[in-house]
GROMACS .gro file of C-alpha atoms in nm:
model
  191
    1UNK     CA    1  -3.636  10.375  13.920
    2UNK     CA    2  -3.634  10.708  13.746
    3UNK     CA    3  -3.389  10.934  13.569
    4UNK     CA    4  -3.375  11.192  13.846
    5UNK     CA    5  -3.330  11.566  13.844
    6UNK     CA    6  -3.085  11.776  13.641
    7UNK     CA    7  -2.797  11.619  13.833
    8UNK     CA    8  -2.891  11.268  13.719
    9UNK     CA    9  -2.670  11.095  13.465
   10UNK     CA   10  -2.922  11.109  13.179
   11UNK     CA   11  -2.999  11.483  13.217
   12UNK     CA   12  -2.628  11.555  13.266
   13UNK     CA   13  -2.543  11.383  12.937
   14UNK     CA   14  -2.816  11.584  12.764
   15UNK     CA   15  -2.691  11.911  12.914
   16UNK     CA   16  -2.348  11.832  12.772
   17UNK     CA   17  -2.506  11.774  12.432
   18UNK     CA   18  -2.425  11.402  12.433
   19UNK     CA   19  -2.752  11.237  12.331
   20UNK     CA   20  -2.572  10.911  12.254
   21UNK     CA   21  -2.444  10.889  12.612
   22UNK     CA   22  -2.793  10.968  12.744
   23UNK     CA   23  -2.930  10.681  12.532
   24UNK     CA   24  -2.660  10.450  12.666
   25UNK     CA   25  -2.746  10.542  13.024
   26UNK     CA   26  -3.117  10.487  12.958
   27UNK     CA   27  -3.044  10.156  12.785
   28UNK     CA   28  -2.845  10.033  13.083
   29UNK     CA   29  -3.114  10.147  13.328
   30UNK     CA   30  -3.386   9.988  13.116
   31UNK     CA   31  -3.194   9.658  13.107
   32UNK     CA   32  -3.183   9.663  13.488
   33UNK     CA   33  -3.530   9.794  13.573
   34UNK     CA   34  -3.742   9.704  13.269
   35UNK     CA   35  -4.099   9.834  13.300
   36UNK     CA   36  -4.009   9.984  13.639
   37UNK     CA   37  -3.803  10.261  13.476
   38UNK     CA   38  -3.952  10.608  13.431
   39UNK     CA   39  -3.823  10.929  13.277
   40UNK     CA   40  -3.875  11.231  13.504
   41UNK     CA   41  -3.999  11.564  13.375
   42UNK     CA   42  -3.934  11.829  13.640
   43UNK     CA   43  -4.161  12.127  13.686
   44UNK     CA   44  -3.906  12.391  13.780
   45UNK     CA   45  -3.862  12.682  13.538
   46UNK     CA   46  -3.485  12.668  13.505
   47UNK     CA   47  -3.370  12.722  13.146
   48UNK     CA   48  -3.164  12.401  13.155
   49UNK     CA   49  -3.464  12.203  13.281
   50UNK     CA   50  -3.687  12.317  12.996
   51UNK     CA   51  -3.419  12.216  12.745
   52UNK     CA   52  -3.368  11.878  12.911
   53UNK     CA   53  -3.743  11.812  12.941
   54UNK     CA   54  -3.783  11.849  12.563
   55UNK     CA   55  -3.497  11.602  12.508
   56UNK     CA   56  -3.640  11.361  12.765
   57UNK     CA   57  -3.978  11.360  12.593
   58UNK     CA   58  -3.805  11.272  12.267
   59UNK     CA   59  -3.602  10.993  12.427
   60UNK     CA   60  -3.910  10.855  12.604
   61UNK     CA   61  -4.091  10.818  12.271
   62UNK     CA   62  -3.786  10.680  12.097
   63UNK     CA   63  -3.707  10.421  12.365
   64UNK     CA   64  -4.066  10.350  12.476
   65UNK     CA   65  -4.005  10.449  12.839
   66UNK     CA   66  -4.293  10.613  13.027
   67UNK     CA   67  -4.275  10.972  13.148
   68UNK     CA   68  -4.358  11.090  13.499
   69UNK     CA   69  -4.404  11.442  13.634
   70UNK     CA   70  -4.174  11.525  13.926
   71UNK     CA   71  -4.191  11.820  14.164
   72UNK     CA   72  -3.888  11.905  14.375
   73UNK     CA   73  -4.073  11.953  14.705
   74UNK     CA   74  -3.897  12.060  15.022
   75UNK     CA   75  -4.207  12.161  15.219
   76UNK     CA   76  -4.580  12.095  15.208
   77UNK     CA   77  -4.749  12.426  15.127
   78UNK     CA   78  -4.657  12.757  14.965
   79UNK     CA   79  -4.721  12.923  15.298
   80UNK     CA   80  -4.431  12.721  15.446
   81UNK     CA   81  -4.170  12.885  15.222
   82UNK     CA   82  -4.067  13.134  15.493
   83UNK     CA   83  -4.022  12.846  15.743
   84UNK     CA   84  -3.801  12.663  15.494
   85UNK     CA   85  -3.592  12.976  15.442
   86UNK     CA   86  -3.553  13.013  15.818
   87UNK     CA   87  -3.453  12.648  15.853
   88UNK     CA   88  -3.195  12.683  15.575
   89UNK     CA   89  -3.060  12.999  15.734
   90UNK     CA   90  -3.019  12.824  16.068
   91UNK     CA   91  -2.851  12.520  15.909
   92UNK     CA   92  -2.601  12.737  15.725
   93UNK     CA   93  -2.559  13.002  15.995
   94UNK     CA   94  -2.691  13.271  15.759
   95UNK     CA   95  -2.918  13.563  15.829
   96UNK     CA   96  -3.257  13.570  15.657
   97UNK     CA   97  -3.163  13.905  15.507
   98UNK     CA   98  -2.852  13.758  15.338
   99UNK     CA   99  -2.882  13.785  14.963
  100UNK     CA  100  -2.697  13.466  14.880
  101UNK     CA  101  -2.739  13.184  14.634
  102UNK     CA  102  -2.908  12.993  14.915
  103UNK     CA  103  -3.227  13.189  14.848
  104UNK     CA  104  -3.164  13.286  14.485
  105UNK     CA  105  -3.368  13.183  14.187
  106UNK     CA  106  -3.712  13.252  14.326
  107UNK     CA  107  -3.799  12.883  14.303
  108UNK     CA  108  -4.089  12.757  14.510
  109UNK     CA  109  -4.045  12.406  14.651
  110UNK     CA  110  -4.391  12.320  14.785
  111UNK     CA  111  -4.593  12.010  14.699
  112UNK     CA  112  -4.766  12.118  14.378
  113UNK     CA  113  -5.126  12.058  14.284
  114UNK     CA  114  -5.215  11.885  13.960
  115UNK     CA  115  -5.317  12.221  13.814
  116UNK     CA  116  -4.977  12.368  13.905
  117UNK     CA  117  -4.797  12.075  13.741
  118UNK     CA  118  -5.007  12.113  13.427
  119UNK     CA  119  -4.927  12.483  13.418
  120UNK     CA  120  -4.554  12.434  13.484
  121UNK     CA  121  -4.516  12.178  13.204
  122UNK     CA  122  -4.769  12.332  12.962
  123UNK     CA  123  -4.498  12.414  12.706
  124UNK     CA  124  -4.471  12.038  12.637
  125UNK     CA  125  -4.834  12.012  12.530
  126UNK     CA  126  -5.140  11.876  12.711
  127UNK     CA  127  -5.111  11.516  12.587
  128UNK     CA  128  -4.757  11.476  12.716
  129UNK     CA  129  -4.830  11.646  13.048
  130UNK     CA  130  -5.146  11.447  13.117
  131UNK     CA  131  -4.966  11.122  13.025
  132UNK     CA  132  -4.683  11.207  13.268
  133UNK     CA  133  -4.931  11.289  13.545
  134UNK     CA  134  -5.126  10.968  13.488
  135UNK     CA  135  -4.803  10.766  13.491
  136UNK     CA  136  -4.704  10.939  13.816
  137UNK     CA  137  -5.036  10.833  13.970
  138UNK     CA  138  -4.992  10.480  13.834
  139UNK     CA  139  -4.642  10.465  13.984
  140UNK     CA  140  -4.766  10.596  14.319
  141UNK     CA  141  -5.026  10.318  14.332
  142UNK     CA  142  -4.743  10.065  14.292
  143UNK     CA  143  -4.570  10.201  14.603
  144UNK     CA  144  -4.656  10.142  14.964
  145UNK     CA  145  -4.513  10.350  15.246
  146UNK     CA  146  -4.619  10.421  15.598
  147UNK     CA  147  -4.486  10.688  15.832
  148UNK     CA  148  -4.536  10.591  16.193
  149UNK     CA  149  -4.512  10.803  16.501
  150UNK     CA  150  -4.481  11.173  16.547
  151UNK     CA  151  -4.223  11.384  16.374
  152UNK     CA  152  -4.071  11.704  16.499
  153UNK     CA  153  -3.875  11.973  16.323
  154UNK     CA  154  -3.516  11.984  16.446
  155UNK     CA  155  -3.404  12.276  16.660
  156UNK     CA  156  -3.059  12.413  16.579
  157UNK     CA  157  -2.836  12.585  16.830
  158UNK     CA  158  -2.732  12.948  16.811
  159UNK     CA  159  -2.398  13.072  16.943
  160UNK     CA  160  -2.405  13.149  17.313
  161UNK     CA  161  -2.142  13.224  17.580
  162UNK     CA  162  -2.167  12.864  17.707
  163UNK     CA  163  -2.156  12.716  17.355
  164UNK     CA  164  -1.980  12.951  17.108
  165UNK     CA  165  -1.973  12.682  16.835
  166UNK     CA  166  -2.336  12.594  16.750
  167UNK     CA  167  -2.236  12.311  16.514
  168UNK     CA  168  -2.031  12.143  16.786
  169UNK     CA  169  -2.319  12.190  17.032
  170UNK     CA  170  -2.563  12.029  16.785
  171UNK     CA  171  -2.325  11.734  16.741
  172UNK     CA  172  -2.312  11.691  17.119
  173UNK     CA  173  -2.692  11.706  17.142
  174UNK     CA  174  -2.726  11.446  16.865
  175UNK     CA  175  -2.482  11.209  17.036
  176UNK     CA  176  -2.665  11.252  17.369
  177UNK     CA  177  -2.999  11.186  17.198
  178UNK     CA  178  -2.867  10.877  17.017
  179UNK     CA  179  -2.706  10.731  17.330
  180UNK     CA  180  -3.019  10.798  17.534
  181UNK     CA  181  -3.234  10.618  17.281
  182UNK     CA  182  -2.978  10.337  17.248
  183UNK     CA  183  -3.009  10.268  17.619
  184UNK     CA  184  -3.388  10.283  17.607
  185UNK     CA  185  -3.443  10.087  17.285
  186UNK     CA  186  -3.160   9.832  17.273
  187UNK     CA  187  -3.036   9.779  17.626
  188UNK     CA  188  -3.391   9.784  17.759
  189UNK     CA  189  -3.483   9.488  17.534
  190UNK     CA  190  -3.207   9.272  17.684
  191UNK     CA  191  -3.359   9.282  18.031
   0.00000   0.00000   0.00000
């Protein structure tokens, strides 16, 4: 288990200036997860994140809980940022030229390299950053996951004369897909 992003209960307590509550949350998590609990340092450059990261480093030392480096990744490579923006625009029925909070902040959400993580967290000092990266690698070695089969990027409907409500059309397509697979996967096994 880990403390999560800025919306997690430990970072939220720190953002509210309630270090005691953050300690209580960490204590409760530590009682549940023991040596399987990690404190996440996120690499984004949000002002609140930098403030919280400093506090998290202090709490990690104080409570002897290991740090890990976390990257909020929504797509694989930097070059995929435009695809992600297009996908978000389709999901929210926005135009790519819309200047909304959906695309604000200039944050990049690709899978970062070790060098990028070191650079993003450099204000914490090299010893802390390298420890967090090593702990992240150690944690990854404790995990086992396998993705089987092919994956495809969803296709979202656009309004058309036949289907003026693209959300409703996508719901219909999802139900058709699920029922079709139900028949193939479940009912087919009964025969």
